[in-house]
Each structure stands twice: as structure tokens, then as C-alpha cells.
């Protein structure tokens, strides 16, 4: 759902960059755990 894309475009970009960074950290954690368990 996108509401007011033109008004909060910059905030939207910051939100998605922070979310992608957190997702990347979570994925790295999962990969390290999987590699250690193997």
C-alpha cells in the first residue's frame, strides 16, 4: 500500500533502505548459523 508517494517519497526511501539493511543482517546471521551447523 502506497499513500502519498509524492509527499513522503524521501521518508519511504529511507524506510526501505533501513529495512533492506536489517534484512541483510538477518540473512547473514542465518547463513552463519547454517554454515556452523553443517
GROMACS .gro file of C-alpha atoms in nm:
model
   38
    1UNK     CA    1   0.000   0.000   0.000
    2UNK     CA    2   0.146   0.334  -0.106
    3UNK     CA    3  -0.015   0.652   0.025
    4UNK     CA    4   0.117   0.998  -0.062
    5UNK     CA    5   0.416   0.874  -0.261
    6UNK     CA    6   0.499   1.226  -0.380
    7UNK     CA    7   0.469   1.374  -0.031
    8UNK     CA    8   0.666   1.112   0.168
    9UNK     CA    9   0.888   0.984  -0.110
   10UNK     CA   10   1.212   1.058   0.076
   11UNK     CA   11   1.088   0.903   0.401
   12UNK     CA   12   0.975   0.599   0.202
   13UNK     CA   13   1.324   0.557   0.056
   14UNK     CA   14   1.487   0.588   0.399
   15UNK     CA   15   1.241   0.333   0.539
   16UNK     CA   16   1.311   0.081   0.264
   17UNK     CA   17   1.690   0.125   0.286
   18UNK     CA   18   1.682   0.065   0.664
   19UNK     CA   19   1.454  -0.236   0.613
   20UNK     CA   20   1.681  -0.386   0.344
   21UNK     CA   21   1.985  -0.336   0.570
   22UNK     CA   22   1.813  -0.512   0.861
   23UNK     CA   23   1.704  -0.793   0.628
   24UNK     CA   24   2.061  -0.826   0.504
   25UNK     CA   25   2.188  -0.856   0.864
   26UNK     CA   26   1.925  -1.122   0.941
   27UNK     CA   27   2.018  -1.318   0.628
   28UNK     CA   28   2.387  -1.301   0.722
   29UNK     CA   29   2.304  -1.432   1.070
   30UNK     CA   30   2.104  -1.722   0.924
   31UNK     CA   31   2.386  -1.807   0.682
   32UNK     CA   32   2.647  -1.811   0.960
   33UNK     CA   33   2.426  -2.035   1.177
   34UNK     CA   34   2.361  -2.273   0.887
   35UNK     CA   35   2.730  -2.289   0.794
   36UNK     CA   36   2.825  -2.358   1.156
   37UNK     CA   37   2.564  -2.634   1.195
   38UNK     CA   38   2.680  -2.812   0.878
   0.00000   0.00000   0.00000
